[in-house]
Structures are given as structure tokens and as C-alpha cells.
mmCIF file of C-alpha atoms in Angstrom:
data_model
loop_
_atom_site.group_PDB
_atom_site.id
_atom_site.type_symbol
_atom_site.label_atom_id
_atom_site.label_comp_id
_atom_site.label_asym_id
_atom_site.label_seq_id
_atom_site.Cartn_x
_atom_site.Cartn_y
_atom_site.Cartn_z
ATOM 1 C CA MET Y 19 114.388 116.095 109.051
ATOM 2 C CA THR Y 20 112.489 118.764 110.941
ATOM 3 C CA GLU Y 21 110.280 121.681 109.987
ATOM 4 C CA ALA Y 22 113.455 123.795 109.939
ATOM 5 C CA ASP Y 23 114.425 121.877 106.782
ATOM 6 C CA TRP Y 24 111.579 123.399 104.775
ATOM 7 C CA ALA Y 25 113.982 125.181 102.378
ATOM 8 C CA LEU Y 26 115.674 121.850 101.603
ATOM 9 C CA VAL Y 27 112.270 120.212 101.012
ATOM 10 C CA ALA Y 28 111.302 123.076 98.687
ATOM 11 C CA ALA Y 29 114.630 122.720 96.813
ATOM 12 C CA PHE Y 30 113.949 118.999 96.451
ATOM 13 C CA HIS Y 31 110.463 119.554 95.068
ATOM 14 C CA ALA Y 32 111.739 122.213 92.660
ATOM 15 C CA GLN Y 33 113.701 119.407 90.953
ATOM 16 C CA CYS Y 34 110.584 117.219 90.538
ATOM 17 C CA SER Y 35 108.178 117.275 87.633
ATOM 18 C CA GLU Y 36 104.478 117.883 88.205
ATOM 19 C CA GLU Y 37 103.885 114.257 87.171
ATOM 20 C CA ASN Y 38 106.323 113.020 89.842
ATOM 21 C CA LEU Y 39 104.733 115.258 92.488
ATOM 22 C CA LEU Y 40 101.232 114.115 91.528
ATOM 23 C CA ARG Y 41 102.317 110.476 91.680
ATOM 24 C CA ARG Y 42 103.779 110.910 95.178
ATOM 25 C CA TRP Y 43 101.508 113.476 96.838
ATOM 26 C CA GLY Y 44 98.358 113.504 94.716
ATOM 27 C CA ARG Y 45 98.984 117.173 93.944
ATOM 28 C CA THR Y 46 101.739 119.383 92.568
ATOM 29 C CA ARG Y 47 102.590 121.282 95.742
ATOM 30 C CA LEU Y 48 103.492 120.236 99.280
ATOM 31 C CA THR Y 49 102.763 122.833 101.966
ATOM 32 C CA ARG Y 50 104.445 123.468 105.297
ATOM 33 C CA ARG Y 51 101.267 122.176 106.945
ATOM 34 C CA ASP Y 52 101.557 118.906 104.990
ATOM 35 C CA LEU Y 53 105.148 118.565 106.167
ATOM 36 C CA SER Y 54 104.161 119.264 109.783
ATOM 37 C CA ARG Y 55 101.486 116.567 109.657
ATOM 38 C CA LEU Y 56 103.898 114.072 108.153
ATOM 39 C CA LEU Y 57 106.608 114.835 110.719
ATOM 40 C CA ALA Y 58 104.077 114.293 113.535
ATOM 41 C CA HIS Y 59 103.539 110.674 112.452
ATOM 42 C CA ALA Y 60 106.716 109.537 110.729
ATOM 43 C CA GLN Y 61 110.451 109.766 110.733
ATOM 44 C CA CYS Y 62 111.523 111.656 107.618
ATOM 45 C CA TRP Y 63 114.816 112.321 105.943
ATOM 46 C CA ILE Y 64 116.250 113.856 102.823
ATOM 47 C CA ALA Y 65 118.979 111.966 101.001
ATOM 48 C CA LEU Y 66 121.685 114.190 99.540
ATOM 49 C CA GLY Y 67 123.783 113.540 96.466
ATOM 50 C CA THR Y 68 127.541 113.957 96.336
ATOM 51 C CA ASP Y 69 126.949 117.602 95.369
ATOM 52 C CA ASN Y 70 124.891 118.076 98.605
ATOM 53 C CA ARG Y 71 121.718 118.630 96.576
ATOM 54 C CA PRO Y 72 118.611 116.728 97.729
ATOM 55 C CA VAL Y 73 117.924 113.609 95.662
ATOM 56 C CA ALA Y 74 115.274 111.749 97.702
ATOM 57 C CA LEU Y 75 112.643 112.393 100.330
ATOM 58 C CA VAL Y 76 111.641 109.500 102.593
ATOM 59 C CA SER Y 77 109.094 109.034 105.356
ATOM 60 C CA VAL Y 78 108.433 105.921 107.399
ATOM 61 C CA GLY Y 79 106.217 105.486 110.410
ATOM 62 C CA PRO Y 80 102.870 104.314 111.756
ATOM 63 C CA VAL Y 81 100.908 106.905 109.765
ATOM 64 C CA SER Y 82 97.850 104.662 109.288
ATOM 65 C CA ARG Y 83 98.054 103.668 112.965
ATOM 66 C CA GLU Y 84 97.536 99.999 112.114
ATOM 67 C CA PRO Y 85 99.415 97.941 114.734
ATOM 68 C CA GLY Y 86 102.718 96.595 113.428
ATOM 69 C CA VAL Y 87 102.465 98.391 110.076
ATOM 70 C CA PHE Y 88 104.737 101.254 109.082
ATOM 71 C CA ASP Y 89 103.874 103.328 106.044
ATOM 72 C CA LEU Y 90 106.515 104.241 103.492
ATOM 73 C CA GLY Y 91 106.620 107.465 101.527
ATOM 74 C CA LEU Y 92 109.385 107.707 98.947
ATOM 75 C CA GLN Y 93 110.195 110.145 96.181
ATOM 76 C CA VAL Y 94 113.353 110.509 94.098
ATOM 77 C CA VAL Y 95 114.025 113.551 91.896
ATOM 78 C CA ASP Y 96 113.295 112.865 88.251
ATOM 79 C CA HIS Y 97 116.852 113.059 86.891
ATOM 80 C CA ARG Y 98 118.193 110.647 89.547
ATOM 81 C CA GLN Y 99 115.593 107.889 89.195
ATOM 82 C CA ARG Y 100 116.621 104.348 88.242
ATOM 83 C CA GLN Y 101 120.045 104.740 89.860
ATOM 84 C CA GLY Y 102 119.368 102.636 92.980
ATOM 85 C CA ILE Y 103 118.682 105.625 95.243
ATOM 86 C CA GLY Y 104 115.048 104.678 95.885
ATOM 87 C CA THR Y 105 115.954 101.060 96.553
ATOM 88 C CA ALA Y 106 118.655 102.037 99.053
ATOM 89 C CA GLN Y 107 116.304 104.440 100.833
ATOM 90 C CA ALA Y 108 113.466 101.877 100.908
ATOM 91 C CA ARG Y 109 115.831 99.285 102.430
ATOM 92 C CA GLN Y 110 116.859 101.789 105.088
ATOM 93 C CA ALA Y 111 113.201 102.577 105.822
ATOM 94 C CA ALA Y 112 112.365 98.855 106.056
ATOM 95 C CA ARG Y 113 115.240 98.251 108.493
ATOM 96 C CA LEU Y 114 114.137 101.223 110.602
ATOM 97 C CA ALA Y 115 110.531 99.971 110.653
ATOM 98 C CA GLN Y 116 111.733 96.511 111.664
ATOM 99 C CA LEU Y 117 113.873 97.932 114.494
ATOM 100 C CA ARG Y 118 110.848 99.861 115.743
ATOM 101 C CA GLY Y 119 108.749 96.688 115.937
ATOM 102 C CA ALA Y 120 106.871 96.707 112.627
ATOM 103 C CA HIS Y 121 106.066 93.419 110.916
ATOM 104 C CA ALA Y 122 105.020 95.030 107.621
ATOM 105 C CA LEU Y 123 105.928 98.014 105.486
ATOM 106 C CA SER Y 124 103.030 99.477 103.513
ATOM 107 C CA ALA Y 125 103.017 101.779 100.496
ATOM 108 C CA PHE Y 126 100.073 103.186 98.560
ATOM 109 C CA THR Y 127 100.742 104.133 94.961
ATOM 110 C CA GLN Y 128 99.248 104.271 91.511
ATOM 111 C CA ALA Y 129 98.854 100.792 90.020
ATOM 112 C CA SER Y 130 100.658 102.141 86.933
ATOM 113 C CA ASN Y 131 103.769 103.074 88.970
ATOM 114 C CA ALA Y 132 105.744 100.053 87.760
ATOM 115 C CA PRO Y 133 109.146 101.238 89.099
ATOM 116 C CA MET Y 134 107.793 101.555 92.661
ATOM 117 C CA LEU Y 135 106.001 98.205 92.426
ATOM 118 C CA ARG Y 136 109.217 96.486 91.274
ATOM 119 C CA LEU Y 137 111.236 98.215 94.006
ATOM 120 C CA LEU Y 138 108.887 96.984 96.743
ATOM 121 C CA ASP Y 139 108.670 93.471 95.286
ATOM 122 C CA ARG Y 140 112.490 93.254 95.466
ATOM 123 C CA LEU Y 141 112.491 94.072 99.199
ATOM 124 C CA GLY Y 142 110.783 90.855 100.193
ATOM 125 C CA PRO Y 143 107.500 88.973 99.983
ATOM 126 C CA THR Y 144 104.685 91.361 99.096
ATOM 127 C CA SER Y 145 100.921 91.383 98.895
ATOM 128 C CA HIS Y 146 99.081 93.743 96.565
ATOM 129 C CA THR Y 147 95.559 95.054 97.220
ATOM 130 C CA ARG Y 148 94.033 96.941 94.309
ATOM 131 C CA ASP Y 149 91.796 99.958 94.983
ATOM 132 C CA GLY Y 150 90.688 101.358 91.622
ATOM 133 C CA PRO Y 151 93.704 103.000 89.959
ATOM 134 C CA TYR Y 152 95.777 102.573 93.151
ATOM 135 C CA VAL Y 153 97.372 99.657 94.907
ATOM 136 C CA GLU Y 154 98.518 99.083 98.467
ATOM 137 C CA ILE Y 155 101.676 97.005 98.672
ATOM 138 C CA ARG Y 156 102.739 95.349 101.907
ATOM 139 C CA VAL Y 157 106.220 93.985 102.429
ATOM 140 C CA ALA Y 158 106.589 91.278 105.067
ATOM 141 C CA LEU Y 159 109.538 92.511 107.130
ATOM 142 C CA GLU Y 160 110.330 89.186 108.803
ATOM 143 C CA ALA Y 161 111.396 87.904 105.379
ATOM 144 C CA LEU Y 162 113.175 91.059 104.249
ATOM 145 C CA ALA Y 163 115.456 90.268 101.326
ATOM 146 C CA PRO Y 164 119.153 90.699 102.108
ATOM 147 C CA ASP Y 165 120.881 93.776 100.766
ATOM 148 C CA PRO Y 166 122.957 92.622 97.758
ATOM 149 C CA GLU Y 167 125.554 95.297 98.618
ATOM 150 C CA THR Y 168 126.178 93.851 102.076
ATOM 151 C CA PRO Y 169 128.488 90.809 102.183
ATOM 152 C CA PRO Y 170 127.214 87.819 104.193
ATOM 153 C CA PRO Y 171 128.671 87.354 107.726
#
């Protein structure tokens, strides 16, 4: 994704509820400036459904600048949640982080965001650090759980 994809990002966010946007971004609107900042520190992509409509927005990269740690940003449109899209995108982000030398994948979310917590716990061994109503989850990439969709060699 690049800044030229702003219309696609806007179309994605138009499909998200205010609650979903608040959970992911801490506000109900993402600006072009926010996107520019994110693109400067992370690799981002938009997952498309079979109808070519955006269904997920993903970012992964050393946003926090902590050595060996890549930060994950993940959002799935409301009507497509709990269909495995987020899990597939998180696995792809984890593999990308691993290939780029990261030893951990980090995500910061509301402690009440049970679906995201379960998703990250399924990726591999995690540690959780509570910060008020939020939690930072770290996934150890050296012990990344195998993808159940991929047959063993």
C-alpha cells in the first residue's frame, strides 16, 4: 500500500463501525497524515475480498523502534470478522516480521478485545503486559505456531 491508495483506505474505513475504528485507532477517523506516518515506519497492505472490496487493513514494522520487535496493526471490517481473515493476515505479518529479522511481534489493544487476544495467543507463545485498560501482547516469533492450512513437508 502507498499513499496513492487513500481512496481504498477510505472505502475500507467506511465499512467499519465507530466502535471498530475506536478500538483500532483510538478515534473514529484516520487522516492522510496518519497514513503517511504509518507508511514511513511499516509495511502496510489492504486485503481484498472476492468482490475486490477491502476487508482488512494490516501494518507491520519497527514502529516502536525497539530492536527485534515489529509492531502489528490489524483491522477487519465489521461484517467480515470471525471468518479467519484477521488470523490469516496476522500470520502473514508474523512471517514477514520474521523474514526481516524480528524476534517478536507486538500488538497494543484494549484488554477487553477478546477476539484480538485469542488471535495473537493462537500465533505462538505470548506475553501480556497490562497498562490500565490496554494490554501489550508479544508473540515470540521463533516459536511461531504452524499454519493449520499448510500441510507439513
